[in-house]
mmCIF file of C-alpha atoms in Angstrom:
data_model
loop_
_atom_site.group_PDB
_atom_site.id
_atom_site.type_symbol
_atom_site.label_atom_id
_atom_site.label_comp_id
_atom_site.label_asym_id
_atom_site.label_seq_id
_atom_site.Cartn_x
_atom_site.Cartn_y
_atom_site.Cartn_z
ATOM 1 C CA MET A 1 98.836 116.965 94.991
ATOM 2 C CA GLY A 2 100.383 115.575 91.845
ATOM 3 C CA ILE A 3 100.079 111.804 92.199
ATOM 4 C CA LYS A 4 98.849 108.879 90.145
ATOM 5 C CA VAL A 5 97.208 105.934 91.950
ATOM 6 C CA LEU A 6 98.801 102.655 90.851
ATOM 7 C CA GLY A 7 96.810 100.300 93.076
ATOM 8 C CA GLU A 8 95.447 99.519 96.496
ATOM 9 C CA ILE A 9 96.615 97.218 99.280
ATOM 10 C CA SER A 10 93.747 95.655 101.216
ATOM 11 C CA GLN A 11 93.934 94.692 104.870
ATOM 12 C CA GLU A 12 94.333 91.054 103.801
ATOM 13 C CA LYS A 13 97.244 91.855 101.460
ATOM 14 C CA ALA A 14 98.897 94.027 104.111
ATOM 15 C CA ARG A 15 98.708 91.135 106.555
ATOM 16 C CA TYR A 16 99.983 88.646 103.925
ATOM 17 C CA TYR A 17 103.005 90.843 103.115
ATOM 18 C CA GLN A 18 103.505 91.570 106.829
ATOM 19 C CA LEU A 19 103.216 95.322 106.345
ATOM 20 C CA PRO A 20 102.969 97.393 109.535
ATOM 21 C CA VAL A 21 99.679 98.994 108.352
ATOM 22 C CA GLN A 22 96.078 97.939 107.655
ATOM 23 C CA GLY A 23 96.205 98.831 103.941
ATOM 24 C CA GLY A 24 96.673 101.827 101.697
ATOM 25 C CA VAL A 25 97.158 103.235 98.222
ATOM 26 C CA ILE A 26 100.218 102.657 96.028
ATOM 27 C CA VAL A 27 101.121 105.876 94.224
ATOM 28 C CA GLU A 28 103.542 107.474 91.808
ATOM 29 C CA PRO A 29 104.296 111.209 91.812
ATOM 30 C CA VAL A 30 103.500 113.156 88.648
ATOM 31 C CA SER A 31 106.541 114.851 87.130
ATOM 32 C CA GLY A 32 106.874 118.394 88.478
ATOM 33 C CA GLY A 33 104.045 117.938 91.011
ATOM 34 C CA ALA A 34 104.014 118.930 94.665
ATOM 35 C CA ALA A 35 104.199 115.327 95.923
ATOM 36 C CA GLY A 36 107.383 114.548 93.989
ATOM 37 C CA LYS A 37 108.995 117.799 95.081
ATOM 38 C CA ALA A 38 108.192 116.901 98.707
ATOM 39 C CA GLY A 39 109.959 113.535 98.388
ATOM 40 C CA LEU A 40 107.234 111.045 97.456
ATOM 41 C CA LYS A 41 108.602 108.239 95.252
ATOM 42 C CA ALA A 42 107.085 105.755 92.824
ATOM 43 C CA PHE A 43 105.482 102.763 94.567
ATOM 44 C CA ASP A 44 105.234 104.494 97.944
ATOM 45 C CA LEU A 45 102.200 103.270 99.897
ATOM 46 C CA ILE A 46 100.083 106.068 101.388
ATOM 47 C CA TYR A 47 98.241 104.760 104.438
ATOM 48 C CA GLU A 48 97.361 107.974 106.278
ATOM 49 C CA ILE A 49 96.874 111.698 105.636
ATOM 50 C CA ASP A 50 96.732 114.135 108.552
ATOM 51 C CA GLY A 51 96.069 111.226 110.905
ATOM 52 C CA GLN A 52 93.153 109.853 108.852
ATOM 53 C CA ASP A 53 93.450 106.285 107.563
ATOM 54 C CA ILE A 54 93.489 105.959 103.768
ATOM 55 C CA ALA A 55 92.624 102.541 102.336
ATOM 56 C CA THR A 56 91.400 103.326 98.810
ATOM 57 C CA GLY A 57 92.045 105.718 95.973
ATOM 58 C CA LEU A 58 88.543 107.140 96.470
ATOM 59 C CA GLU A 59 89.272 107.933 100.128
ATOM 60 C CA LEU A 60 92.505 109.654 99.101
ATOM 61 C CA GLN A 61 90.716 111.697 96.438
ATOM 62 C CA ALA A 62 87.833 112.632 98.757
ATOM 63 C CA TYR A 63 90.229 113.871 101.437
ATOM 64 C CA ILE A 64 92.313 115.954 99.025
ATOM 65 C CA LEU A 65 89.200 117.487 97.426
ATOM 66 C CA GLN A 66 88.312 118.973 100.846
ATOM 67 C CA LYS A 67 91.579 120.912 100.861
ATOM 68 C CA ARG A 68 92.533 124.170 99.162
ATOM 69 C CA ILE A 69 95.536 125.140 97.103
ATOM 70 C CA GLY A 70 98.253 126.206 99.530
ATOM 71 C CA ASP A 71 97.098 123.859 102.311
ATOM 72 C CA THR A 72 99.761 121.557 103.733
ATOM 73 C CA VAL A 73 99.015 117.903 104.460
ATOM 74 C CA ARG A 74 101.083 115.335 106.358
ATOM 75 C CA VAL A 75 101.238 112.112 104.364
ATOM 76 C CA SER A 76 102.304 108.883 106.097
ATOM 77 C CA ILE A 77 103.849 106.310 103.776
ATOM 78 C CA ILE A 78 105.495 102.909 103.668
ATOM 79 C CA ARG A 79 108.558 102.685 101.407
ATOM 80 C CA LEU A 80 110.419 99.569 100.284
ATOM 81 C CA VAL A 81 114.071 100.050 101.290
ATOM 82 C CA ASN A 82 115.519 96.624 100.491
ATOM 83 C CA GLU A 83 113.995 94.534 97.712
ATOM 84 C CA GLU A 84 115.869 91.338 98.574
ATOM 85 C CA SER A 85 114.682 91.215 102.175
ATOM 86 C CA ALA A 86 111.401 93.077 101.483
ATOM 87 C CA GLN A 87 112.368 95.515 104.257
ATOM 88 C CA VAL A 88 110.093 98.552 104.521
ATOM 89 C CA GLN A 89 110.204 101.793 106.504
ATOM 90 C CA LYS A 90 107.539 104.248 107.581
ATOM 91 C CA HIS A 91 108.048 107.867 106.564
ATOM 92 C CA SER A 92 106.078 111.077 106.967
ATOM 93 C CA ILE A 93 106.135 113.775 104.289
ATOM 94 C CA GLN A 94 104.618 117.257 104.325
ATOM 95 C CA ILE A 95 103.122 118.280 100.989
ATOM 96 C CA THR A 96 101.863 121.771 100.190
ATOM 97 C CA LEU A 97 99.041 121.459 97.678
ATOM 98 C CA SER A 98 99.398 123.412 94.465
#
C-alpha cells in the first residue's frame, strides 16, 4: 500500500478533537507508493477500509495482509483542510495495491 503509520487516534481523542469518527490511524504515504499516487497525503487519518472500521495500526496491517497485489481497496480518511479553524473533511480514495 505504501504508507507509514505515524500514530493512532483513540475514541477518546477523536471525541476531544470533535472528529466525526470513532478513531483511526494517522499515516504518511511512502514516496512512489500506491497510496501517494492515489492521493493520500501526510497526516491523513484512515478510519475505514472497504467499510471496515480501522482503529489501530495493527488492524490496518492485518486487513492489508489479507489482500493481494492488484486488489483495489476503498480507504476512508479524514483530512485537515484549515489549520486555523481545525476544519476537517471526509474523503474516500481508491488504492490499487502494488
